[in-house]
Short mmCIF file of C-alpha atoms in Angstrom, two decimals:
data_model
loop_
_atom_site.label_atom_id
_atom_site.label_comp_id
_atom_site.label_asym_id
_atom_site.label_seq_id
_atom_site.Cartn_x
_atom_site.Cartn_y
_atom_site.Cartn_z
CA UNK Y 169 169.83 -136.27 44.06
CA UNK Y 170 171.83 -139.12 45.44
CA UNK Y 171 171.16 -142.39 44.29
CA UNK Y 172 171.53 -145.66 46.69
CA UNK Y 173 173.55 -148.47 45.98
CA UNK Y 174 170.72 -151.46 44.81
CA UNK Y 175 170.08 -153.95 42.48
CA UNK Y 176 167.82 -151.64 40.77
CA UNK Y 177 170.23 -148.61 40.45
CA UNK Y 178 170.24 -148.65 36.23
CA UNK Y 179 166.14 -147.86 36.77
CA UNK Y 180 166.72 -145.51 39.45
CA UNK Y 181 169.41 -143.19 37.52
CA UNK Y 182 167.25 -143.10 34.50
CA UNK Y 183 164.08 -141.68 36.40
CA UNK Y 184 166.31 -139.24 37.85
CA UNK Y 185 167.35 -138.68 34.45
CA UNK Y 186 163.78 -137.84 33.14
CA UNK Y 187 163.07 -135.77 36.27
CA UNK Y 188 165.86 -133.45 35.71
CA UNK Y 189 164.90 -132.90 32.37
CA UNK Y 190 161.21 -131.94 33.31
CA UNK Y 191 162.77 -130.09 35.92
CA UNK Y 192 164.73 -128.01 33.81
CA UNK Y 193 161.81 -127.53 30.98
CA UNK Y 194 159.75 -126.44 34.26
CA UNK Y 195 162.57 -123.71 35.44
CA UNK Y 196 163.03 -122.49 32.18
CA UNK Y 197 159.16 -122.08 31.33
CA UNK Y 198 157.97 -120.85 34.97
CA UNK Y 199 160.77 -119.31 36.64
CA UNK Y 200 163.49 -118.10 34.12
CA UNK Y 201 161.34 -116.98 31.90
CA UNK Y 202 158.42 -116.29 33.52
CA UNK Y 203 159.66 -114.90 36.85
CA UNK Y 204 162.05 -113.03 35.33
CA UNK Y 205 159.01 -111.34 32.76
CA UNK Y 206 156.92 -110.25 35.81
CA UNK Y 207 159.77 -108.97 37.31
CA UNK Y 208 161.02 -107.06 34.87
CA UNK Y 209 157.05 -105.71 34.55
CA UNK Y 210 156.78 -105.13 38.16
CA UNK Y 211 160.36 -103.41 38.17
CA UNK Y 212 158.95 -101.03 35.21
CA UNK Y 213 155.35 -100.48 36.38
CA UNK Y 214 156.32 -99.29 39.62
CA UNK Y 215 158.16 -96.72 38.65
CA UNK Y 216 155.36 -95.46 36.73
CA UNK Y 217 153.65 -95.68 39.98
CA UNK Y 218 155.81 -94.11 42.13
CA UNK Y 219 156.17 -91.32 39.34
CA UNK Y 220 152.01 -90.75 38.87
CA UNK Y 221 152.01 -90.81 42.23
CA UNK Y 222 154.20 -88.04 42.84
CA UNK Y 223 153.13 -85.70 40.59
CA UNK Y 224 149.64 -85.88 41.80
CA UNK Y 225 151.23 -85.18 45.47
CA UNK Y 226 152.60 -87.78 47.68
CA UNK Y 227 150.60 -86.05 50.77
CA UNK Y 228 147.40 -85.20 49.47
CA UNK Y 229 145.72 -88.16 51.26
CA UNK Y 230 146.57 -90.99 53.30
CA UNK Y 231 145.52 -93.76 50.53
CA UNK Y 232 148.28 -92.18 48.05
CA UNK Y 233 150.99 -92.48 51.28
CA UNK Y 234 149.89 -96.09 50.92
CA UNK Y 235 149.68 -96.85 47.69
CA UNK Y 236 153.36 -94.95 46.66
CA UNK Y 237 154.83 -97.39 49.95
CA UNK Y 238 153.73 -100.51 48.40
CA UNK Y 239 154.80 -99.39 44.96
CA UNK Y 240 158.32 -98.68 46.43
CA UNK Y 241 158.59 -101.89 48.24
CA UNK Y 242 157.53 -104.20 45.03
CA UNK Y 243 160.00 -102.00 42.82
CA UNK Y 244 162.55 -103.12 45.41
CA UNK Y 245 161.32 -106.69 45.66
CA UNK Y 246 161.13 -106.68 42.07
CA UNK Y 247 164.70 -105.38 41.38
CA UNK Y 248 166.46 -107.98 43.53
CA UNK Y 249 164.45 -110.86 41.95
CA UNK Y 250 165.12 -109.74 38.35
CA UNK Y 251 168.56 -109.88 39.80
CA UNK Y 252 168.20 -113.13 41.41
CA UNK Y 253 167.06 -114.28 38.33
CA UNK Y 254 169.85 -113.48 36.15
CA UNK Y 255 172.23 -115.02 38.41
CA UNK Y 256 170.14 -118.22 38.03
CA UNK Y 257 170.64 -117.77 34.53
CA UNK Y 258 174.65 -117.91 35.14
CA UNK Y 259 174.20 -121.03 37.41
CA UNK Y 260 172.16 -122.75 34.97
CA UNK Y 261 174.16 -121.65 31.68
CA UNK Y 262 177.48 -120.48 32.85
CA UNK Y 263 180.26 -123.06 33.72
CA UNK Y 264 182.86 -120.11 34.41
CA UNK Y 265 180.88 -117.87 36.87
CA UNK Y 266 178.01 -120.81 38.00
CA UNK Y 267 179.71 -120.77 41.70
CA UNK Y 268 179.43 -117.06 42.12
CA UNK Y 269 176.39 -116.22 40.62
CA UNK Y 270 175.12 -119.36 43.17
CA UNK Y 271 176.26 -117.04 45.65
CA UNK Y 272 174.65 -113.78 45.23
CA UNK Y 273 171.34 -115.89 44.22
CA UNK Y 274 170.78 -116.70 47.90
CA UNK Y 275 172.09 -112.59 48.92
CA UNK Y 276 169.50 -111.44 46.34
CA UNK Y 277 166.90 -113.77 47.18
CA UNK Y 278 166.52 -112.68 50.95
CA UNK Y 279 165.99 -109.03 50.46
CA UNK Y 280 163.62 -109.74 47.73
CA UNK Y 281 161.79 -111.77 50.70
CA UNK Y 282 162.02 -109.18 53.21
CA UNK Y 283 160.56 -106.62 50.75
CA UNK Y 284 157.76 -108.28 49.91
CA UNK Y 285 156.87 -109.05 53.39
CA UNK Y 286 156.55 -105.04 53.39
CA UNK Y 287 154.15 -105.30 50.49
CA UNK Y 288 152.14 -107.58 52.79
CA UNK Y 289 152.09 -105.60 56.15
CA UNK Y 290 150.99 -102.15 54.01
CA UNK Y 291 148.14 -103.87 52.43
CA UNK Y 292 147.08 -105.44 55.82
CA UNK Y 293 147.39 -101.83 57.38
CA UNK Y 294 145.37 -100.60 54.23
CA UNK Y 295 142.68 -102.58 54.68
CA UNK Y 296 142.25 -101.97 58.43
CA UNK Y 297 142.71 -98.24 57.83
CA UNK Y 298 139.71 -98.08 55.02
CA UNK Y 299 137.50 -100.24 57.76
CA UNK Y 300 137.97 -98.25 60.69
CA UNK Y 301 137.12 -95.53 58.25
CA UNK Y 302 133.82 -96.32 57.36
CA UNK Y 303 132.61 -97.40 60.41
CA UNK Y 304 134.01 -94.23 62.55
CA UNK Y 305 133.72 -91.87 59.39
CA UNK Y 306 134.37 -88.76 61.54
CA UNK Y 307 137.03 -90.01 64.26
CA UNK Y 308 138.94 -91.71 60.92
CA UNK Y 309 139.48 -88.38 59.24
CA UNK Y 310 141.77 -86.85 62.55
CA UNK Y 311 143.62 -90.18 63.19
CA UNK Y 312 145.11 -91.17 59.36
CA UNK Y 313 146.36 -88.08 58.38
CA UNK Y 314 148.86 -88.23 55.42
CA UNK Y 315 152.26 -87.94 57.75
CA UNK Y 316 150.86 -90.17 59.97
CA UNK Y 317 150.58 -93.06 57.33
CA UNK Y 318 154.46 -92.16 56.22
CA UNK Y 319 155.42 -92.63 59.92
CA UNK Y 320 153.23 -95.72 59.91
CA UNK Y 321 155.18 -97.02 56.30
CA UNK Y 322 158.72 -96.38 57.51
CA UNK Y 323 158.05 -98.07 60.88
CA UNK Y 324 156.82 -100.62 59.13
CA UNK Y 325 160.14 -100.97 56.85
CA UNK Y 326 162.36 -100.88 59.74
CA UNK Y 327 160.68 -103.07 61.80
CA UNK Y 328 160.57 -105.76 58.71
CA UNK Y 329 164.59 -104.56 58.19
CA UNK Y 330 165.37 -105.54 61.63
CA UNK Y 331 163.12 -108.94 61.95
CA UNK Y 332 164.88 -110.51 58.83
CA UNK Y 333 168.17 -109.04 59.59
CA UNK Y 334 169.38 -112.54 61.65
CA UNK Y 335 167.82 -114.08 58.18
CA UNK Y 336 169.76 -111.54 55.56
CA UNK Y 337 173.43 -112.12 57.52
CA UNK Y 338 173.34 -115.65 58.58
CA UNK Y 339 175.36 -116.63 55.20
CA UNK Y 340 178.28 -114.55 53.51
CA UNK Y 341 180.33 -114.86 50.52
CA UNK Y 342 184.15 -115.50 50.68
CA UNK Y 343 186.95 -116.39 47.80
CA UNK Y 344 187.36 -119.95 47.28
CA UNK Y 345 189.88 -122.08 44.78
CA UNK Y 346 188.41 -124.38 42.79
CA UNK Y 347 191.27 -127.30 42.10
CA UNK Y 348 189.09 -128.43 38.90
CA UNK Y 349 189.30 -125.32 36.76
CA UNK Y 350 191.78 -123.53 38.34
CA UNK Y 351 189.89 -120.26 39.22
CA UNK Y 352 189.00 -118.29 42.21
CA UNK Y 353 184.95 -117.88 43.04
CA UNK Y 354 182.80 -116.06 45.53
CA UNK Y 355 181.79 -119.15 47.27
CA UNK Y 356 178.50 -118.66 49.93
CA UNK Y 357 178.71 -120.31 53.35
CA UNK Y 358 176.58 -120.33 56.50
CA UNK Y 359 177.81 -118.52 59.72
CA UNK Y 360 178.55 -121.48 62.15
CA UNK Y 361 176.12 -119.48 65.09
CA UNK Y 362 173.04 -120.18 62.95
CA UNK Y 363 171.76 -123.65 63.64
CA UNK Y 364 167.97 -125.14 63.64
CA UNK Y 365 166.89 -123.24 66.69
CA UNK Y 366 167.39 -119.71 64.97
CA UNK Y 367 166.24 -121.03 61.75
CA UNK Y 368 162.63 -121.99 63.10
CA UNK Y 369 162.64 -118.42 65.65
CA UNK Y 370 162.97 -116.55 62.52
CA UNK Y 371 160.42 -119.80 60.34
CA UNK Y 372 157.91 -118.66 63.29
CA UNK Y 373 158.65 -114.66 62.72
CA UNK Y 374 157.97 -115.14 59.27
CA UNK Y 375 154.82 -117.56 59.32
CA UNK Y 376 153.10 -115.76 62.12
CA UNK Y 377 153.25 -112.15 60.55
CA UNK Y 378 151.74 -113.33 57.16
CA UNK Y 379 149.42 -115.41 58.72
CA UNK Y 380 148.05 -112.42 60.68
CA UNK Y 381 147.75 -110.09 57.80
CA UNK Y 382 146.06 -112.53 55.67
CA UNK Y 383 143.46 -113.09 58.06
CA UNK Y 384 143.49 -109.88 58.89
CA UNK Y 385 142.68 -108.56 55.22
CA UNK Y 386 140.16 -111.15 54.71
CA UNK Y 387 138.58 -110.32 57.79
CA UNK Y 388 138.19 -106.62 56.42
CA UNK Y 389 137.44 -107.53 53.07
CA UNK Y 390 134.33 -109.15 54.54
CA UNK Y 391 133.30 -106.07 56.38
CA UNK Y 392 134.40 -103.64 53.46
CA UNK Y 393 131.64 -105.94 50.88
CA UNK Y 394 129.19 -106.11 53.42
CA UNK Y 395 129.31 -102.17 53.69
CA UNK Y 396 129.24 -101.56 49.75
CA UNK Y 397 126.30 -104.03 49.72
CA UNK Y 398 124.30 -101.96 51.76
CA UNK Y 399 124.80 -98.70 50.18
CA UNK Y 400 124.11 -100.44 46.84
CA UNK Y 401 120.37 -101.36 48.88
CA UNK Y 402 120.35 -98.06 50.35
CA UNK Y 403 120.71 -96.22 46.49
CA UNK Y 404 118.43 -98.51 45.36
CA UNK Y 405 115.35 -97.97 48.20
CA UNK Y 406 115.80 -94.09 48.17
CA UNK Y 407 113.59 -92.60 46.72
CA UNK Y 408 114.04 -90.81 43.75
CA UNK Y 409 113.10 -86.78 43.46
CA UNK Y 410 113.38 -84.92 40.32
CA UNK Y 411 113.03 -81.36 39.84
CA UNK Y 412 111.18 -80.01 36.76
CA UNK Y 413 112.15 -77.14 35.09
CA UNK Y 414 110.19 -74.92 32.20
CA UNK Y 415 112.67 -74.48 29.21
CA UNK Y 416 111.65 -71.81 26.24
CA UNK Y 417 113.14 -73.52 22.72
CA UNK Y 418 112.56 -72.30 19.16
CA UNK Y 419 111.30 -74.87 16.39
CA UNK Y 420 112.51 -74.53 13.23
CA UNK Y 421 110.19 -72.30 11.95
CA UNK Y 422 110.75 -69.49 15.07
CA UNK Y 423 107.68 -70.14 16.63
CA UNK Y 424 108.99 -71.07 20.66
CA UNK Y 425 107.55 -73.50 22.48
CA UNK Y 426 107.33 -74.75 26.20
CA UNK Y 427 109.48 -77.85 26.95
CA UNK Y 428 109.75 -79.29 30.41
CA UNK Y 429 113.16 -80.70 31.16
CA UNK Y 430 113.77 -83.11 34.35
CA UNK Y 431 116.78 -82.73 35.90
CA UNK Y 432 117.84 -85.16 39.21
CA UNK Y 433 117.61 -83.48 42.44
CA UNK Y 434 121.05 -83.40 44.48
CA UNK Y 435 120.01 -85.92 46.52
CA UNK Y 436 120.09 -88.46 43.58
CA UNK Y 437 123.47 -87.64 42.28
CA UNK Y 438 124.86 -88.54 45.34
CA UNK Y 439 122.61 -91.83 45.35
CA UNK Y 440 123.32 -92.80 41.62
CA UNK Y 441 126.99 -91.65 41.45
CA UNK Y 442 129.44 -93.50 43.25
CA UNK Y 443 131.61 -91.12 45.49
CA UNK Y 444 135.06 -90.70 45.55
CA UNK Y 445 135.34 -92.53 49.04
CA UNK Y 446 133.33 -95.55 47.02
CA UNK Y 447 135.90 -95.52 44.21
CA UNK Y 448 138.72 -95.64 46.52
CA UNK Y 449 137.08 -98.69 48.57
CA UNK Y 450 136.48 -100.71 45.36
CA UNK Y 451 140.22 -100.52 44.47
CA UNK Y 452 141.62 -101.55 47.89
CA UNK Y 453 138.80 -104.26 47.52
CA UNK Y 454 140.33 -105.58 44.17
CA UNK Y 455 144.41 -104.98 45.56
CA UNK Y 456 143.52 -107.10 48.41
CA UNK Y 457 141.35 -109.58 46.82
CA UNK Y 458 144.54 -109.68 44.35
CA UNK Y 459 146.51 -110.23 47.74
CA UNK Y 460 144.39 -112.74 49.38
CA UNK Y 461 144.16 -115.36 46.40
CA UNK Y 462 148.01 -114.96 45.61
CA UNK Y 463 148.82 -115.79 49.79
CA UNK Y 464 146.22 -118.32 50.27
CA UNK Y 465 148.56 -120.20 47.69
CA UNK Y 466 151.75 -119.48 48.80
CA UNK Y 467 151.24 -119.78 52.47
CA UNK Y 468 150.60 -123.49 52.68
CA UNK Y 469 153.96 -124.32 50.23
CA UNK Y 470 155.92 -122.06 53.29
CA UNK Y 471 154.40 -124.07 56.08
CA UNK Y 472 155.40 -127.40 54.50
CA UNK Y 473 158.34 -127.09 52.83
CA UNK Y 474 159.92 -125.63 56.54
CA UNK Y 475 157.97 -128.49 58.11
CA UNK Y 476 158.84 -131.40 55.43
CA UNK Y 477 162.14 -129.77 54.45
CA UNK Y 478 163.86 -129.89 51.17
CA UNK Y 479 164.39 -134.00 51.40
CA UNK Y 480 161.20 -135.44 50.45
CA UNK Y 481 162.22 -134.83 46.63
CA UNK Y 482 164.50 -132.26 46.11
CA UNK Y 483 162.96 -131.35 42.32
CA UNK Y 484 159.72 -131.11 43.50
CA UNK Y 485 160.14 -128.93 46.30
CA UNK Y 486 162.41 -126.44 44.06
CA UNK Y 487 159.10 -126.67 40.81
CA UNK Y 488 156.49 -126.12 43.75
CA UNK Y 489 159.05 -122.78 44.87
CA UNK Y 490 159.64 -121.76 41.60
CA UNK Y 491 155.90 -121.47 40.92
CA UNK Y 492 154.67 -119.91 44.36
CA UNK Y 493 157.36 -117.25 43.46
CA UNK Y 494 155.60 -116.43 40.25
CA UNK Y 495 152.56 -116.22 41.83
CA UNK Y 496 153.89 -113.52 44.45
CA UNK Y 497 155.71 -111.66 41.32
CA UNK Y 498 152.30 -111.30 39.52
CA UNK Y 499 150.69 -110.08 42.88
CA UNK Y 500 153.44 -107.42 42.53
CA UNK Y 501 153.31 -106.49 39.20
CA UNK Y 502 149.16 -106.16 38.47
CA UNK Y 503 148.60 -103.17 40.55
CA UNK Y 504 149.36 -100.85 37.87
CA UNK Y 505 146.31 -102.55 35.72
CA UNK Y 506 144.35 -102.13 38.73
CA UNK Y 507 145.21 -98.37 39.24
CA UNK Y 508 144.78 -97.77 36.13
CA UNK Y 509 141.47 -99.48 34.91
CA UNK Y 510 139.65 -98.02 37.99
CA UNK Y 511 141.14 -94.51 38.96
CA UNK Y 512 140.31 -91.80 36.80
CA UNK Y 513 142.64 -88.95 38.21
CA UNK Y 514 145.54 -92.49 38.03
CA UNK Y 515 144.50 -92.52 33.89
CA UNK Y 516 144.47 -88.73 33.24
CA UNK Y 517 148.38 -89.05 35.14
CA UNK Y 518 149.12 -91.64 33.01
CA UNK Y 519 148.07 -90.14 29.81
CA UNK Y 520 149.71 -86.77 30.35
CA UNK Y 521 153.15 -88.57 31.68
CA UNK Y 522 152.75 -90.26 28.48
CA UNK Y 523 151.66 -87.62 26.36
CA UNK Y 524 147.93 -89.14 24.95
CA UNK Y 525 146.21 -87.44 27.28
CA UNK Y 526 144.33 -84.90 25.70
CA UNK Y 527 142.29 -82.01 27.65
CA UNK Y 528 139.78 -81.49 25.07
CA UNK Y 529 138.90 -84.99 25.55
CA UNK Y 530 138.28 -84.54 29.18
CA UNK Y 531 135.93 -81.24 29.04
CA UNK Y 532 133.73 -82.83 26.28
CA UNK Y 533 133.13 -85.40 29.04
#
């Protein structure tokens, strides 16, 4: 931060002083440490993912399509911020390589941004898909079709690939001298055709499509909780038929005797035991929810730091980025816990990949 030439200019420096102290405390605590923990988490626990995933078969329904394309995409987003962190570590740490590592920071930093506007476009699609599903159950079941949700996730990459490709090339690296320590850097520039105009076309691109899934999965999520409330009333008012059966048992001293044993008609499973279908709503109702509190938090910082810009304090605007990031990077990085706390056939994976799953365990069940 520059500080002006005034009477009170000894005052000024040592705020800025204090400030860049906090500032640094803040980094270390939130983002190089912190970021760079989730990361690392969402880096690993993808690949489990991605892994379970697979070897319960990619194709066998549209939700796993889904689920192993948003696992992909916050592996990727993961890797380049883990990246992007370490080369903050060099900035902040090293003197010799500070001016590259500055470099590939901002290189790493927008492909970690374009993948995670993936993440946010599959779970908007997600949530639509599981609407349209229970309200045209029958019609649903011909239109998402396994290869049709691949087609619908690699559309979905290149399209985001192509929107934030202006974004990913409008700066470049080049070799630089650097007269002080007499070394050669990679030194990161702007192209001289990107100017305010492009940068607000592509602020717009950005704002607009996040905007529109967030609404759009909240929107959904409202419909998805009204439906599950209803078939919680509806399990509730059935009624409830049970079907007695005469069972011969021997006592202890031989003689046998007549017990009656009431077992619940199949019409009360299927009220009292929550279907697969149920399961599989539940979960994309927790992702999203996940999703939706993560966004509402970010989104606002992204509106006014592009509207404000980075000049109304510099340190601020950097803590108030450095903790919206972590937010995002915990999005990223709980779906495992979520998979795994309420998918049984996602546990029994886990286990065996592992190797704590046991099978006697599973028929005594």
């Amino acid at each position: 931060m520059e500080i002006s030439n005034s009477t009170h200019a000894p005052v000024q420096e040592a705020q800025v002083m204090v400030s860049k102290q906090a500032f640094f405390i803040f980094e270390l605590c939130i983002h190089l440490i912190g970021v760079g923990t989730c990361a690392g988490f969402a880096v690993i626990g993808n690949v489990i993912n991605i892994i379970i995933f697979y070897r319960q078969g990619i194709f066998s329904s549209s939700a796993t399509v889904l689920f192993t394309g948003i696992s992909l995409t916050d592996f990727l987003g993961g890797s380049f911020l883990f990246a992007q962190i370490v080369c903050l570590w060099f900035v902040r740490f090293s003197v010799g390589y500070a001016s590259t590592a500055y470099g590939f920071f901002y290189v790493f930093g927008w492909q970690y941004d374009q993948y995670l506007q993936m993440t946010v476009y599959f779970t908007a699609y997600m949530t639509c898909e599981r609407v349209i599903c229970i309200v045209f159950p029958f019609i649903a079941k011909t239109i998402f079709t396994p290869k049709r949700s691949l087609i619908v996730v690699i559309c979905i990459m290149i399209l985001t690939l192509a929107l934030n490709f202006h974004a990913s090339a409008y700066g470049y690296l080049h070799w630089a001298f650097d007269t002080k320590t007499n070394t050669s850097y990679l030194k990161f520039a702007y192209h001289a055709l990107y100017g305010p105009k492009i940068r607000w076309v592509m602020f717009i691109i950005y704002i607009v499509g996040r905007l529109i899934s967030l609404f759009t999965v909240i929107v959904c999520n409202i419909i998805i909780f009204w439906k599950l409330k209803l078939s919680k009333k509806f399990r509730k008012s059935s009624g409830v038929q049970m079907n007695t059966n005469s069972q011969c048992v021997t006592d202890g001293y031989g003689q046998k005797e007549t017990a009656e044993t009431k077992k619940p008609s199949g019409k009360e499973q299927d009220d009292t035991k929550p279907t697969k279908e149920m399961k599989l709503l539940r979960m994309i109702v927790v992702i999203s929810l996940a999703f939706t509190v993560c966004y509402i938090v970010v989104l606002p910082y992204m509106i006014l730091i592009n509207i404000l810009g980075m000049n109304f304090h510099y340190n601020i605007a950097l803590m108030f980025w450095e903790a919206t990031t972590l937010v995002e990077t915990i999005n990223s990085s709980v779906n495992i816990i979520i998979y795994y706390k309420m998918s049984s056939r996602y546990k029994e994976e886990f286990g065996k990949l592992f190797c704590f799953y046991s099978g006697k365990a599973k028929q005594q069940k």
